[in-house]
XYZ file of C-alpha atoms in Angstrom:
275
model
C 29.904 68.198 161.217
C 33.034 67.505 159.370
C 33.399 64.381 157.484
C 36.194 62.296 159.113
C 36.341 60.079 156.115
C 37.515 62.992 153.807
C 41.143 62.287 152.979
C 41.742 65.302 150.733
C 45.144 66.787 151.721
C 45.080 70.218 153.199
C 47.222 72.308 150.801
C 48.049 75.731 152.185
C 47.133 78.669 150.009
C 49.323 81.613 149.104
C 48.387 83.451 152.262
C 48.111 80.411 154.468
C 51.086 79.406 156.582
C 52.465 75.977 156.265
C 51.501 73.700 159.123
C 55.140 72.915 159.740
C 55.700 76.571 160.596
C 53.191 76.451 163.461
C 54.550 73.077 164.541
C 58.050 74.478 164.763
C 56.911 77.507 166.709
C 55.029 75.182 169.046
C 58.261 73.372 169.896
C 60.265 76.657 170.202
C 62.174 76.253 166.893
C 62.767 79.363 164.604
C 60.575 79.609 161.581
C 62.107 79.102 158.110
C 62.640 82.432 156.290
C 60.967 82.699 152.878
C 63.308 82.700 149.844
C 63.461 86.051 148.038
C 63.631 86.493 144.211
C 67.112 88.109 144.412
C 68.509 85.124 146.291
C 67.125 82.803 143.650
C 68.816 84.848 140.924
C 72.156 84.795 142.757
C 72.056 81.040 142.949
C 71.800 80.695 139.200
C 74.890 79.281 137.583
C 77.360 81.931 136.508
C 78.236 79.926 133.455
C 74.911 80.955 131.912
C 75.883 84.642 132.096
C 79.314 83.798 130.685
C 77.756 81.932 127.772
C 75.483 84.881 127.039
C 78.463 87.279 127.045
C 80.474 85.002 124.804
C 77.582 84.733 122.327
C 77.085 88.536 122.275
C 80.821 89.128 121.783
C 80.925 86.955 118.656
C 77.796 88.426 117.078
C 78.062 91.038 114.339
C 79.367 94.211 116.014
C 80.643 92.385 119.064
C 84.084 92.978 120.557
C 85.605 89.623 119.684
C 83.966 89.632 116.236
C 85.457 92.986 115.358
C 88.940 91.985 116.611
C 88.809 88.798 114.483
C 87.851 90.843 111.423
C 90.861 93.108 112.040
C 93.159 90.071 112.140
C 91.551 88.465 109.083
C 91.808 91.609 106.928
C 95.338 92.573 108.130
C 97.249 90.632 105.361
C 95.143 92.181 102.595
C 95.239 95.712 104.003
C 99.013 95.795 104.545
C 100.999 97.587 107.199
C 99.490 101.003 106.589
C 95.903 99.831 106.382
C 95.699 97.361 109.251
C 94.323 98.269 112.658
C 96.527 100.163 115.091
C 96.266 97.521 117.795
C 97.553 94.893 115.356
C 100.574 97.089 114.561
C 101.238 97.583 118.268
C 100.993 93.851 118.903
C 103.394 93.016 116.037
C 105.872 95.677 117.166
C 105.750 94.495 120.749
C 106.284 90.893 119.678
C 109.267 91.945 117.537
C 110.856 93.897 120.359
C 110.412 90.978 122.769
C 111.971 88.585 120.188
C 114.986 90.889 119.718
C 115.467 91.198 123.483
C 115.361 87.431 123.941
C 117.755 86.933 121.021
C 120.233 89.478 122.345
C 120.020 88.099 125.857
C 120.849 84.639 124.640
C 123.515 85.739 122.179
C 125.400 88.300 124.290
C 127.509 85.757 126.118
C 128.358 83.897 122.947
C 129.332 87.061 121.104
C 131.424 88.309 123.976
C 133.313 85.000 124.233
C 133.877 84.999 120.465
C 135.165 88.594 120.387
C 137.451 87.930 123.372
C 138.891 84.862 121.666
C 139.427 86.807 118.455
C 141.266 89.652 120.112
C 143.440 87.479 122.330
C 144.205 84.562 120.097
C 144.283 85.729 116.490
C 146.849 86.607 115.449
C 149.409 85.803 118.150
C 152.294 88.186 117.807
C 155.338 88.869 119.901
C 155.143 92.581 120.503
C 158.410 94.315 121.214
C 160.637 91.754 119.495
C 162.248 91.830 116.087
C 159.775 89.548 114.261
C 159.385 91.599 111.091
C 162.067 91.943 108.410
C 162.691 94.080 105.345
C 161.497 97.593 104.715
C 158.270 96.881 106.568
C 160.304 96.315 109.784
C 161.393 100.003 109.763
C 157.771 100.927 110.437
C 156.488 97.851 112.237
C 159.214 97.436 114.872
C 158.846 100.964 116.357
C 155.076 100.439 116.590
C 155.562 97.076 118.366
C 158.032 98.672 120.754
C 155.729 101.578 121.513
C 152.739 99.270 122.138
C 154.769 96.994 124.396
C 156.106 99.912 126.438
C 152.750 101.661 126.997
C 150.357 98.717 127.484
C 151.853 97.162 130.584
C 149.267 98.800 132.897
C 146.280 97.959 130.734
C 143.782 95.170 131.395
C 144.549 93.625 128.015
C 147.789 92.317 126.658
C 150.101 94.092 124.234
C 149.313 91.438 121.636
C 145.641 92.388 121.831
C 146.395 96.096 121.438
C 148.554 95.394 118.380
C 145.769 93.218 116.863
C 143.211 95.943 117.386
C 145.586 98.443 115.739
C 145.863 96.215 112.671
C 142.087 95.630 112.461
C 141.350 99.370 112.663
C 143.801 100.111 109.882
C 142.273 97.382 107.718
C 138.779 98.762 108.351
C 139.860 102.249 107.407
C 141.521 101.063 104.182
C 138.582 98.912 103.005
C 135.907 101.369 104.138
C 137.751 104.294 102.594
C 138.039 102.443 99.286
C 134.238 102.001 99.453
C 133.999 105.831 99.899
C 132.682 105.744 103.429
C 133.207 109.108 105.154
C 133.521 107.558 108.638
C 136.090 105.016 107.431
C 138.122 107.781 105.790
C 138.156 109.770 109.014
C 139.265 106.581 110.815
C 141.996 106.004 108.238
C 143.333 109.549 108.700
C 143.409 109.283 112.504
C 145.004 105.790 112.292
C 147.734 107.057 109.952
C 148.524 110.061 112.161
C 148.696 107.827 115.264
C 150.975 105.313 113.498
C 153.359 108.090 112.350
C 153.454 109.468 115.883
C 154.305 105.991 117.339
C 157.072 105.517 114.763
C 158.556 108.920 115.567
C 158.442 108.269 119.316
C 159.874 104.718 119.397
C 162.311 104.729 116.472
C 166.055 104.884 117.258
C 167.433 108.425 117.539
C 169.927 108.036 114.712
C 167.326 106.751 112.232
C 164.231 108.492 113.522
C 163.899 110.896 110.578
C 164.234 108.125 107.997
C 161.800 105.842 109.771
C 159.259 108.658 110.124
C 159.659 109.594 106.476
C 159.118 106.059 105.328
C 156.008 105.799 107.507
C 154.614 108.988 105.962
C 155.374 107.749 102.420
C 153.806 104.335 103.105
C 150.656 105.916 104.596
C 150.253 108.361 101.691
C 150.718 105.565 99.153
C 148.013 103.538 100.831
C 145.827 106.653 101.019
C 145.607 106.538 97.208
C 143.240 103.593 97.694
C 141.561 104.668 100.941
C 140.893 108.251 99.776
C 140.183 107.555 96.107
C 137.905 110.066 94.486
C 138.602 112.698 97.150
C 139.831 116.002 95.721
C 140.870 119.263 97.272
C 139.707 121.370 94.385
C 136.692 123.475 95.142
C 133.620 122.527 93.215
C 131.846 125.248 91.281
C 128.266 124.786 90.253
C 127.068 127.062 87.442
C 123.382 127.203 86.844
C 122.466 128.348 83.291
C 118.862 129.308 82.998
C 117.586 129.551 79.445
C 114.329 131.389 79.354
C 111.788 129.805 77.085
C 110.305 131.530 74.117
C 107.479 133.804 75.086
C 104.651 134.336 72.633
C 102.677 137.499 73.180
C 99.969 137.942 70.529
C 99.345 141.464 69.384
C 96.692 142.824 66.993
C 97.888 145.625 64.790
C 95.240 147.733 63.089
C 96.199 150.002 60.202
C 96.074 153.662 61.066
C 93.289 155.646 59.316
C 94.398 157.559 56.273
C 94.826 161.260 56.690
C 92.613 163.615 54.760
C 94.070 164.922 51.541
C 95.365 168.418 51.362
C 93.136 171.080 49.833
C 95.446 171.408 46.835
C 95.288 167.718 46.030
C 91.504 167.334 46.137
C 91.192 167.652 42.380
C 93.842 164.953 41.716
C 92.366 162.325 44.138
C 89.977 159.784 42.536
C 86.365 159.883 43.581
C 86.178 156.187 44.581
C 88.850 156.420 47.344
C 87.524 157.291 50.755
C 89.410 157.258 54.058
C 88.575 154.677 56.788
C 86.411 156.248 59.424
C 85.439 154.959 62.837
C 81.811 154.922 63.757
């Protein structure tokens, strides 16, 4: 008989079902499903795996550790010795900086250039504002610009200002021996002479054109300085160096004496013979 006074709790073994499972089935309730090992692993915090990856990445040979070493050694290695990804990052950052700078400065530069071309200097094109010998060349150019710039989107004053700036650029750049500036100066002078010839009065057209040509050629002494039309000849003189060729000269063997001279030859003289 079982001892009713035994109060030892009945602990189910590994293969024994829990009493609550039978109690639930007795009342028609579904039995609780056992927890699998995979489900327990999925419920582990993901931060633990992230910490493990972070620790491995910063160990020797890890991804983040190697990238930090590339950054740390970049100043000492220089541009040619640093890692390629560092070069790419620096180049990309520089391009982005230039794009942002140009994007913010485009409007300011456009407004400044528009104000420079329209306001400075303010000239009255087509009127007799110049005097002296310079007026013989300047007035026909003003008249030509005023007559042919009415249909343009900019004023005649702006066109005349651009013409002056281009001439100044060609003169200064040509004096500095810039090939592009000298080409600009030549085209600017030809265009100026053509405008003077077209807009000058008919009775003084030849004189005005001649003065324009003389003024342009005189200014070309500065813009085209150092330029010559003489062909350049380059003569290469090649002096061959002294060549030393050692030679060994051996004396030729003495010929045998003639039969008639055998009695006169001394007995101690013998010809050199090869052996």
